[in-house]
């Protein structure tokens, strides 16, 4: 499978997971499973803040041939539409920057000066995961820096780096068995190390959904959602099964769907994404064609530097 197909799969897969999970965000696993059976249809195809911010990350990397914090913050602000449903911390960080604070300082003022550990940095990280898929040190550096625009807490940044590295391993085509080992070597924070250990144990016994939610989480915190997305990807053998499972856990369904979709799309490539989902994903100025174009541009800049 071509690398270009993996680049497109990661970005479109993320947007599809987001749009598929969006109507279910905030519902419990029991509520989701009482309404949905086997047939998972894309309802509106509208994406949320997850994809709007991912678009900003991609645009900025392309225009700057790499990371530029002031520009990335500006892209987030230009693209911002409150109706996409942003987290309160991210909203506040972007307001501060819009009103003149520097992008380096704004996010550190949130949550009593601790910074955010929400999953808002991880949910948008797919462009970093594909662009730096072949350089783990650079990937970590840019994942931390791009997170810092809105998320300065160590756990928010580490969650984004872990998600980006999962996407990178998927682009490389790393065998699933080897992936957990590589992720454990990569991650620095003890909370994520423990979650990766739990993933291994849960995969070994095909645990039920209640156990996954209580052990890995389905919330808005990066440490309660990034590991859940990695688990969803590792447990299943297709893009569709992984993403449907991720969303069926309820809770932060759009975001866990987006992160599972990004890893799965990077692993299986665009061709493995159900056509009926891709066709239903919103079109328009920054819709599915634009997202595909961004992935192609990241590929072009990376490999041809033009
Ligand atoms: N905001 C939403 N969904 C609610 C509205 C959707 C509704 N359908 C609508 O249309 O209005 N979803 C999006 O937000 C999540 C990403 O959040 P982000 O960007 O990380 O925001 P924030 O506020 O920084 O963090 C999220 C929450 O985590 C807790 N938290 C974070 N850091 C904390 C700290 N240091 N101490 C204590 N708590 C902390 C807080 O509860 C934050 O609000 C995604 O789901 C995205 O889809
Ligand atoms: Mg969202
Ligand atoms: Mg969400």
mmCIF file of C-alpha atoms and ligand atoms in Angstrom:
data_model
loop_
_atom_site.group_PDB
_atom_site.id
_atom_site.type_symbol
_atom_site.label_atom_id
_atom_site.label_comp_id
_atom_site.label_asym_id
_atom_site.label_seq_id
_atom_site.Cartn_x
_atom_site.Cartn_y
_atom_site.Cartn_z
ATOM 1 C CA UNK A 1 0.000 0.000 0.000
ATOM 2 C CA UNK A 2 1.313 3.459 -0.865
ATOM 3 C CA UNK A 3 2.472 5.941 1.749
ATOM 4 C CA UNK A 4 0.236 8.563 0.157
ATOM 5 C CA UNK A 5 -2.803 6.368 0.771
ATOM 6 C CA UNK A 6 -1.733 6.091 4.441
ATOM 7 C CA UNK A 7 -1.319 9.872 4.741
ATOM 8 C CA UNK A 8 -4.827 10.386 3.291
ATOM 9 C CA UNK A 9 -6.210 7.534 5.408
ATOM 10 C CA UNK A 10 -4.943 9.161 8.614
ATOM 11 C CA UNK A 11 -6.542 12.561 7.990
ATOM 12 C CA UNK A 12 -9.777 11.372 6.382
ATOM 13 C CA UNK A 13 -10.007 8.529 8.917
ATOM 14 C CA UNK A 14 -9.746 11.019 11.755
ATOM 15 C CA UNK A 15 -12.456 13.273 10.283
ATOM 16 C CA UNK A 16 -14.758 10.283 9.676
ATOM 17 C CA UNK A 17 -14.323 8.964 13.216
ATOM 18 C CA UNK A 18 -15.120 12.444 14.498
ATOM 19 C CA UNK A 19 -18.227 12.919 12.328
ATOM 20 C CA UNK A 20 -19.510 9.402 13.049
ATOM 21 C CA UNK A 21 -19.121 9.844 16.799
ATOM 22 C CA UNK A 22 -20.299 13.457 16.995
ATOM 23 C CA UNK A 23 -24.034 12.816 17.524
ATOM 24 C CA UNK A 24 -23.166 10.421 20.352
ATOM 25 C CA UNK A 25 -20.672 12.535 22.287
ATOM 26 C CA UNK A 26 -21.652 12.673 25.951
ATOM 27 C CA UNK A 27 -23.939 9.607 25.862
ATOM 28 C CA UNK A 28 -23.185 6.614 28.045
ATOM 29 C CA UNK A 29 -22.122 3.302 26.513
ATOM 30 C CA UNK A 30 -25.525 1.855 27.497
ATOM 31 C CA UNK A 31 -27.400 4.717 25.761
ATOM 32 C CA UNK A 32 -25.351 4.351 22.578
ATOM 33 C CA UNK A 33 -25.808 0.584 22.457
ATOM 34 C CA UNK A 34 -29.553 0.770 23.061
ATOM 35 C CA UNK A 35 -30.009 2.905 19.910
ATOM 36 C CA UNK A 36 -27.385 1.456 17.554
ATOM 37 C CA UNK A 37 -27.362 -2.137 16.391
ATOM 38 C CA UNK A 38 -25.039 -3.562 13.769
ATOM 39 C CA UNK A 39 -25.791 -0.861 11.210
ATOM 40 C CA UNK A 40 -23.679 2.235 11.834
ATOM 41 C CA UNK A 41 -24.712 5.013 9.490
ATOM 42 C CA UNK A 42 -23.138 8.429 9.266
ATOM 43 C CA UNK A 43 -26.012 10.673 10.335
ATOM 44 C CA UNK A 44 -25.120 14.230 9.304
ATOM 45 C CA UNK A 45 -21.468 13.898 8.284
ATOM 46 C CA UNK A 46 -20.681 17.154 10.118
ATOM 47 C CA UNK A 47 -17.298 17.194 11.793
ATOM 48 C CA UNK A 48 -16.520 18.942 15.090
ATOM 49 C CA UNK A 49 -13.662 20.870 16.764
ATOM 50 C CA UNK A 50 -11.447 17.766 16.492
ATOM 51 C CA UNK A 51 -11.294 18.056 12.700
ATOM 52 C CA UNK A 52 -11.420 21.850 12.541
ATOM 53 C CA UNK A 53 -8.268 21.965 14.693
ATOM 54 C CA UNK A 54 -6.597 19.105 12.782
ATOM 55 C CA UNK A 55 -7.083 21.172 9.617
ATOM 56 C CA UNK A 56 -5.288 24.082 11.324
ATOM 57 C CA UNK A 57 -2.337 21.876 12.291
ATOM 58 C CA UNK A 58 -2.018 20.575 8.718
ATOM 59 C CA UNK A 59 -2.344 24.029 7.112
ATOM 60 C CA UNK A 60 0.334 25.458 9.371
ATOM 61 C CA UNK A 61 2.827 22.595 8.864
ATOM 62 C CA UNK A 62 2.395 22.881 5.100
ATOM 63 C CA UNK A 63 2.712 26.661 4.869
ATOM 64 C CA UNK A 64 5.733 26.799 7.186
ATOM 65 C CA UNK A 65 7.381 23.566 6.021
ATOM 66 C CA UNK A 66 7.299 22.590 9.701
ATOM 67 C CA UNK A 67 6.240 23.996 13.064
ATOM 68 C CA UNK A 68 5.578 27.687 13.666
ATOM 69 C CA UNK A 69 3.719 28.293 16.935
ATOM 70 C CA UNK A 70 2.431 31.799 16.242
ATOM 71 C CA UNK A 71 1.124 30.712 12.849
ATOM 72 C CA UNK A 72 -0.501 27.554 14.215
ATOM 73 C CA UNK A 73 -2.288 29.596 16.868
ATOM 74 C CA UNK A 74 -3.420 32.036 14.154
ATOM 75 C CA UNK A 75 -4.756 29.145 12.043
ATOM 76 C CA UNK A 76 -6.758 27.822 15.029
ATOM 77 C CA UNK A 77 -8.253 31.282 15.539
ATOM 78 C CA UNK A 78 -9.045 31.840 11.830
ATOM 79 C CA UNK A 79 -10.734 28.442 11.512
ATOM 80 C CA UNK A 80 -12.639 28.650 14.827
ATOM 81 C CA UNK A 81 -16.416 28.156 14.771
ATOM 82 C CA UNK A 82 -17.977 27.873 18.229
ATOM 83 C CA UNK A 83 -20.758 25.654 16.836
ATOM 84 C CA UNK A 84 -18.210 22.861 16.257
ATOM 85 C CA UNK A 85 -18.195 22.383 20.057
ATOM 86 C CA UNK A 86 -14.837 23.339 21.605
ATOM 87 C CA UNK A 87 -13.578 22.404 25.085
ATOM 88 C CA UNK A 88 -13.634 25.293 27.603
ATOM 89 C CA UNK A 89 -9.851 25.304 28.102
ATOM 90 C CA UNK A 90 -9.116 25.493 24.378
ATOM 91 C CA UNK A 91 -11.710 28.247 23.942
ATOM 92 C CA UNK A 92 -10.033 30.233 26.727
ATOM 93 C CA UNK A 93 -6.490 29.748 25.373
ATOM 94 C CA UNK A 94 -7.557 30.919 21.899
ATOM 95 C CA UNK A 95 -9.397 33.920 23.393
ATOM 96 C CA UNK A 96 -6.264 34.955 25.289
ATOM 97 C CA UNK A 97 -4.090 34.694 22.170
ATOM 98 C CA UNK A 98 -6.655 36.579 20.086
ATOM 99 C CA UNK A 99 -6.559 39.361 22.675
ATOM 100 C CA UNK A 100 -2.775 39.683 22.478
ATOM 101 C CA UNK A 101 -1.125 37.144 24.818
ATOM 102 C CA UNK A 102 1.730 35.190 23.262
ATOM 103 C CA UNK A 103 1.062 31.599 22.196
ATOM 104 C CA UNK A 104 3.880 30.446 24.465
ATOM 105 C CA UNK A 105 2.239 31.872 27.607
ATOM 106 C CA UNK A 106 -1.537 31.691 27.162
ATOM 107 C CA UNK A 107 -2.106 27.965 27.760
ATOM 108 C CA UNK A 108 -0.105 27.985 31.020
ATOM 109 C CA UNK A 109 -2.712 30.224 32.635
ATOM 110 C CA UNK A 110 -5.496 27.631 32.362
ATOM 111 C CA UNK A 111 -6.785 25.441 35.179
ATOM 112 C CA UNK A 112 -5.260 27.487 37.974
ATOM 113 C CA UNK A 113 -1.888 27.640 36.246
ATOM 114 C CA UNK A 114 -1.606 23.849 35.824
ATOM 115 C CA UNK A 115 -2.558 23.870 32.151
ATOM 116 C CA UNK A 116 -4.976 21.527 30.403
ATOM 117 C CA UNK A 117 -4.661 17.749 30.262
ATOM 118 C CA UNK A 118 -7.737 17.497 28.028
ATOM 119 C CA UNK A 119 -7.546 15.443 24.824
ATOM 120 C CA UNK A 120 -7.788 18.550 22.619
ATOM 121 C CA UNK A 121 -4.121 18.379 21.602
ATOM 122 C CA UNK A 122 -4.191 14.622 20.888
ATOM 123 C CA UNK A 123 -7.420 14.741 18.856
ATOM 124 C CA UNK A 124 -5.860 17.103 16.260
ATOM 125 C CA UNK A 125 -2.359 15.546 16.071
ATOM 126 C CA UNK A 126 -2.699 13.303 12.970
ATOM 127 C CA UNK A 127 -0.788 15.705 10.646
ATOM 128 C CA UNK A 128 2.202 15.599 13.047
ATOM 129 C CA UNK A 129 2.023 11.782 13.202
ATOM 130 C CA UNK A 130 2.239 11.419 9.412
ATOM 131 C CA UNK A 131 4.629 14.291 8.662
ATOM 132 C CA UNK A 132 7.227 13.074 11.193
ATOM 133 C CA UNK A 133 6.427 9.362 10.944
ATOM 134 C CA UNK A 134 10.077 8.473 10.316
ATOM 135 C CA UNK A 135 11.700 10.489 13.122
ATOM 136 C CA UNK A 136 10.517 9.742 16.677
ATOM 137 C CA UNK A 137 12.541 12.516 18.350
ATOM 138 C CA UNK A 138 11.291 15.198 15.989
ATOM 139 C CA UNK A 139 7.752 13.822 16.255
ATOM 140 C CA UNK A 140 7.873 14.128 20.052
ATOM 141 C CA UNK A 141 9.303 17.654 19.879
ATOM 142 C CA UNK A 142 6.619 18.898 17.465
ATOM 143 C CA UNK A 143 3.805 17.028 19.236
ATOM 144 C CA UNK A 144 4.759 18.802 22.497
ATOM 145 C CA UNK A 145 5.141 22.190 20.810
ATOM 146 C CA UNK A 146 1.888 21.997 18.846
ATOM 147 C CA UNK A 147 0.072 20.867 22.011
ATOM 148 C CA UNK A 148 1.465 23.785 23.970
ATOM 149 C CA UNK A 149 -0.604 26.304 21.992
ATOM 150 C CA UNK A 150 -3.622 25.189 24.068
ATOM 151 C CA UNK A 151 -2.472 22.353 26.364
ATOM 152 C CA UNK A 152 0.549 22.958 28.589
ATOM 153 C CA UNK A 153 -0.002 20.170 31.152
ATOM 154 C CA UNK A 154 2.504 17.319 30.825
ATOM 155 C CA UNK A 155 -0.319 14.772 30.536
ATOM 156 C CA UNK A 156 -1.985 16.690 27.695
ATOM 157 C CA UNK A 157 1.299 16.876 25.769
ATOM 158 C CA UNK A 158 2.308 13.272 26.431
ATOM 159 C CA UNK A 159 -1.129 12.067 25.288
ATOM 160 C CA UNK A 160 -0.676 13.953 22.013
ATOM 161 C CA UNK A 161 2.837 12.549 21.538
ATOM 162 C CA UNK A 162 1.605 9.004 22.235
ATOM 163 C CA UNK A 163 -1.244 9.398 19.732
ATOM 164 C CA UNK A 164 1.145 10.866 17.134
ATOM 165 C CA UNK A 165 3.617 8.002 17.616
ATOM 166 C CA UNK A 166 0.812 5.432 17.269
ATOM 167 C CA UNK A 167 -0.062 7.015 13.916
ATOM 168 C CA UNK A 168 3.625 7.024 12.921
ATOM 169 C CA UNK A 169 3.983 3.292 13.690
ATOM 170 C CA UNK A 170 0.791 2.667 11.687
ATOM 171 C CA UNK A 171 2.229 4.561 8.696
ATOM 172 C CA UNK A 172 5.406 2.456 8.990
ATOM 173 C CA UNK A 173 3.258 -0.677 8.902
ATOM 174 C CA UNK A 174 4.639 -1.946 12.217
ATOM 175 C CA UNK A 175 3.166 -5.327 13.147
ATOM 176 C CA UNK A 176 0.463 -4.880 15.782
ATOM 177 C CA UNK A 177 2.283 -7.234 18.169
ATOM 178 C CA UNK A 178 5.391 -5.031 18.030
ATOM 179 C CA UNK A 179 3.465 -1.800 18.347
ATOM 180 C CA UNK A 180 2.733 -1.994 22.077
ATOM 181 C CA UNK A 181 6.389 -2.707 22.767
ATOM 182 C CA UNK A 182 7.466 0.327 20.721
ATOM 183 C CA UNK A 183 4.847 2.545 22.385
ATOM 184 C CA UNK A 184 6.026 1.460 25.855
ATOM 185 C CA UNK A 185 9.614 2.317 24.921
ATOM 186 C CA UNK A 186 8.525 5.699 23.567
ATOM 187 C CA UNK A 187 6.260 6.977 26.333
ATOM 188 C CA UNK A 188 7.848 8.760 29.297
ATOM 189 C CA UNK A 189 5.011 9.384 31.727
ATOM 190 C CA UNK A 190 4.159 6.696 34.272
ATOM 191 C CA UNK A 191 0.376 7.120 33.921
ATOM 192 C CA UNK A 192 0.564 6.278 30.216
ATOM 193 C CA UNK A 193 3.041 3.448 30.857
ATOM 194 C CA UNK A 194 0.492 1.906 33.218
ATOM 195 C CA UNK A 195 -2.322 2.349 30.677
ATOM 196 C CA UNK A 196 -0.254 0.594 28.007
ATOM 197 C CA UNK A 197 0.327 -2.274 30.417
ATOM 198 C CA UNK A 198 -3.442 -2.464 30.946
ATOM 199 C CA UNK A 199 -4.056 -2.515 27.183
ATOM 200 C CA UNK A 200 -1.821 -5.568 26.899
ATOM 201 C CA UNK A 201 -3.692 -7.360 29.696
ATOM 202 C CA UNK A 202 -7.115 -6.426 28.275
ATOM 203 C CA UNK A 203 -6.198 -7.597 24.763
ATOM 204 C CA UNK A 204 -5.118 -10.944 26.180
ATOM 205 C CA UNK A 205 -8.577 -11.639 27.609
ATOM 206 C CA UNK A 206 -10.976 -9.936 25.115
ATOM 207 C CA UNK A 207 -12.479 -7.851 27.912
ATOM 208 C CA UNK A 208 -16.037 -6.495 27.764
ATOM 209 C CA UNK A 209 -16.897 -2.829 27.211
ATOM 210 C CA UNK A 210 -17.508 -2.084 30.896
ATOM 211 C CA UNK A 211 -13.999 -3.284 31.743
ATOM 212 C CA UNK A 212 -12.476 -1.186 28.929
ATOM 213 C CA UNK A 213 -14.242 1.943 30.165
ATOM 214 C CA UNK A 214 -13.284 1.385 33.796
ATOM 215 C CA UNK A 215 -9.641 0.467 33.038
ATOM 216 C CA UNK A 216 -8.844 2.748 30.097
ATOM 217 C CA UNK A 217 -11.599 5.398 30.255
ATOM 218 C CA UNK A 218 -13.880 7.127 27.751
ATOM 219 C CA UNK A 219 -13.552 10.712 29.004
ATOM 220 C CA UNK A 220 -12.209 14.054 27.804
ATOM 221 C CA UNK A 221 -8.883 13.736 29.629
ATOM 222 C CA UNK A 222 -6.040 12.685 27.320
ATOM 223 C CA UNK A 223 -5.083 9.780 29.616
ATOM 224 C CA UNK A 224 -8.719 8.558 29.615
ATOM 225 C CA UNK A 225 -9.113 8.522 25.836
ATOM 226 C CA UNK A 226 -5.809 8.151 23.922
ATOM 227 C CA UNK A 227 -5.162 4.649 25.391
ATOM 228 C CA UNK A 228 -8.783 3.696 24.568
ATOM 229 C CA UNK A 229 -8.246 4.656 20.927
ATOM 230 C CA UNK A 230 -5.016 2.643 20.770
ATOM 231 C CA UNK A 231 -6.817 -0.355 22.288
ATOM 232 C CA UNK A 232 -9.716 -0.049 19.802
ATOM 233 C CA UNK A 233 -7.263 -0.040 16.897
ATOM 234 C CA UNK A 234 -5.220 -2.973 18.191
ATOM 235 C CA UNK A 235 -8.194 -5.197 18.991
ATOM 236 C CA UNK A 236 -9.793 -5.266 15.515
ATOM 237 C CA UNK A 237 -8.719 -6.129 11.994
ATOM 238 C CA UNK A 238 -10.456 -3.427 9.973
ATOM 239 C CA UNK A 239 -10.957 0.329 9.961
ATOM 240 C CA UNK A 240 -14.722 -0.113 10.261
ATOM 241 C CA UNK A 241 -14.719 -2.522 13.212
ATOM 242 C CA UNK A 242 -12.165 -0.464 15.162
ATOM 243 C CA UNK A 243 -13.983 2.846 14.708
ATOM 244 C CA UNK A 244 -17.455 1.415 15.390
ATOM 245 C CA UNK A 245 -16.138 -0.194 18.574
ATOM 246 C CA UNK A 246 -14.455 3.037 19.726
ATOM 247 C CA UNK A 247 -17.655 5.029 19.285
ATOM 248 C CA UNK A 248 -19.821 2.344 20.850
ATOM 249 C CA UNK A 249 -17.999 2.957 24.155
ATOM 250 C CA UNK A 250 -19.878 6.277 24.432
ATOM 251 C CA UNK A 251 -18.470 9.167 26.466
ATOM 252 C CA UNK A 252 -16.162 11.293 24.334
ATOM 253 C CA UNK A 253 -17.312 9.383 21.256
ATOM 254 C CA UNK A 254 -16.320 11.882 18.546
ATOM 255 C CA UNK A 255 -12.797 12.226 19.893
ATOM 256 C CA UNK A 256 -12.109 8.555 20.629
ATOM 257 C CA UNK A 257 -13.605 7.863 17.180
ATOM 258 C CA UNK A 258 -11.326 10.479 15.575
ATOM 259 C CA UNK A 259 -8.178 9.150 17.249
ATOM 260 C CA UNK A 260 -9.024 5.510 16.426
ATOM 261 C CA UNK A 261 -9.849 6.575 12.850
ATOM 262 C CA UNK A 262 -6.493 8.346 12.489
ATOM 263 C CA UNK A 263 -4.437 5.330 13.611
ATOM 264 C CA UNK A 264 -6.587 2.869 11.631
ATOM 265 C CA UNK A 265 -6.588 5.041 8.485
ATOM 266 C CA UNK A 266 -2.795 5.327 8.683
ATOM 267 C CA UNK A 267 -2.474 1.553 9.065
ATOM 268 C CA UNK A 268 -4.984 0.289 6.472
ATOM 269 C CA UNK A 269 -4.880 3.240 4.030
ATOM 270 C CA UNK A 270 -7.696 5.232 2.466
ATOM 271 C CA UNK A 271 -8.968 2.254 0.452
ATOM 272 C CA UNK A 272 -10.068 0.473 3.647
ATOM 273 C CA UNK A 273 -12.421 3.274 4.702
ATOM 274 C CA UNK A 274 -16.074 2.506 3.884
ATOM 275 C CA UNK A 275 -17.075 4.568 0.832
ATOM 276 C CA UNK A 276 -20.516 5.348 2.208
ATOM 277 C CA UNK A 277 -18.918 7.023 5.239
ATOM 278 C CA UNK A 278 -16.436 9.016 3.177
ATOM 279 C CA UNK A 279 -19.126 10.177 0.746
ATOM 280 C CA UNK A 280 -21.313 11.356 3.621
ATOM 281 C CA UNK A 281 -18.492 13.344 5.287
ATOM 282 C CA UNK A 282 -19.273 17.028 4.818
ATOM 283 C CA UNK A 283 -17.993 18.757 1.688
ATOM 284 C CA UNK A 284 -17.614 22.497 1.092
ATOM 285 C CA UNK A 285 -14.797 24.973 1.650
ATOM 286 C CA UNK A 286 -12.924 22.868 4.202
ATOM 287 C CA UNK A 287 -14.695 19.551 3.737
ATOM 288 C CA UNK A 288 -13.532 16.096 2.657
ATOM 289 C CA UNK A 289 -11.855 17.137 -0.623
ATOM 290 C CA UNK A 290 -9.875 19.806 1.189
ATOM 291 C CA UNK A 291 -8.833 17.376 3.945
ATOM 292 C CA UNK A 292 -7.597 14.930 1.281
ATOM 293 C CA UNK A 293 -5.719 17.748 -0.428
ATOM 294 C CA UNK A 294 -4.048 18.659 2.882
ATOM 295 C CA UNK A 295 -2.833 15.065 3.258
ATOM 296 C CA UNK A 296 -1.465 15.135 -0.312
ATOM 297 C CA UNK A 297 0.258 18.454 0.372
ATOM 298 C CA UNK A 298 1.894 17.080 3.539
ATOM 299 C CA UNK A 299 3.141 14.177 1.420
ATOM 300 C CA UNK A 300 4.416 16.512 -1.308
ATOM 301 C CA UNK A 301 6.201 18.843 1.146
ATOM 302 C CA UNK A 302 7.741 15.916 3.007
ATOM 303 C CA UNK A 303 9.034 13.959 0.042
ATOM 304 C CA UNK A 304 9.601 16.610 -2.628
ATOM 305 C CA UNK A 305 10.173 19.699 -0.432
ATOM 306 C CA UNK A 306 8.371 21.974 -2.916
HETATM 307 N N1 LIG B 1 -16.327 20.309 24.111
HETATM 308 C C1 LIG B 1 -16.678 19.237 23.616
HETATM 309 N N2 LIG B 1 -17.947 18.739 23.779
HETATM 310 C C2 LIG B 1 -18.970 19.406 24.528
HETATM 311 C C3 LIG B 1 -19.852 20.223 23.610
HETATM 312 C C4 LIG B 1 -20.347 19.455 22.440
HETATM 313 C C5 LIG B 1 -21.783 19.768 22.119
HETATM 314 N N3 LIG B 1 -22.235 18.709 21.242
HETATM 315 C C6 LIG B 1 -21.907 21.114 21.435
HETATM 316 O O1 LIG B 1 -22.051 21.140 20.193
HETATM 317 O O2 LIG B 1 -21.893 22.153 22.102
HETATM 318 N N4 LIG B 1 -15.866 18.461 22.842
HETATM 319 C C7 LIG B 1 -14.530 18.811 22.558
HETATM 320 O O3 LIG B 1 -13.817 19.016 23.773
HETATM 321 C C8 LIG B 1 -12.911 17.921 24.030
HETATM 322 C C9 LIG B 1 -11.510 18.460 23.952
HETATM 323 O O4 LIG B 1 -11.363 19.345 25.004
HETATM 324 P P1 LIG B 1 -10.069 20.230 25.148
HETATM 325 O O5 LIG B 1 -9.865 20.963 23.907
HETATM 326 O O6 LIG B 1 -8.969 19.402 25.653
HETATM 327 O O7 LIG B 1 -10.581 21.234 26.269
HETATM 328 P P2 LIG B 1 -10.164 21.457 27.796
HETATM 329 O O8 LIG B 1 -11.243 22.251 28.423
HETATM 330 O O9 LIG B 1 -8.788 22.006 27.819
HETATM 331 O O10 LIG B 1 -10.089 19.994 28.484
HETATM 332 C C10 LIG B 1 -11.228 19.160 28.524
HETATM 333 C C11 LIG B 1 -11.668 18.908 29.962
HETATM 334 O O11 LIG B 1 -10.709 18.143 30.675
HETATM 335 C C12 LIG B 1 -10.709 18.531 32.052
HETATM 336 N N5 LIG B 1 -9.378 19.070 32.411
HETATM 337 C C13 LIG B 1 -8.372 19.377 31.574
HETATM 338 N N6 LIG B 1 -7.293 19.831 32.241
HETATM 339 C C14 LIG B 1 -7.615 19.826 33.537
HETATM 340 C C15 LIG B 1 -6.912 20.186 34.738
HETATM 341 N N7 LIG B 1 -5.638 20.639 34.721
HETATM 342 N N8 LIG B 1 -7.556 20.029 35.920
HETATM 343 C C16 LIG B 1 -8.844 19.558 35.951
HETATM 344 N N9 LIG B 1 -9.562 19.206 34.846
HETATM 345 C C17 LIG B 1 -8.951 19.330 33.660
HETATM 346 C C18 LIG B 1 -11.778 19.609 32.196
HETATM 347 O O12 LIG B 1 -12.999 19.008 32.536
HETATM 348 C C19 LIG B 1 -11.816 20.179 30.804
HETATM 349 O O13 LIG B 1 -12.979 20.908 30.478
HETATM 350 C C20 LIG B 1 -13.157 16.913 22.959
HETATM 351 O O14 LIG B 1 -14.089 15.964 23.426
HETATM 352 C C21 LIG B 1 -13.753 17.705 21.840
HETATM 353 O O15 LIG B 1 -14.602 16.926 21.027
HETATM 354 MG MG1 LIG B 2 -15.333 17.341 19.121
HETATM 355 MG MG1 LIG B 3 -15.063 15.044 21.857
#
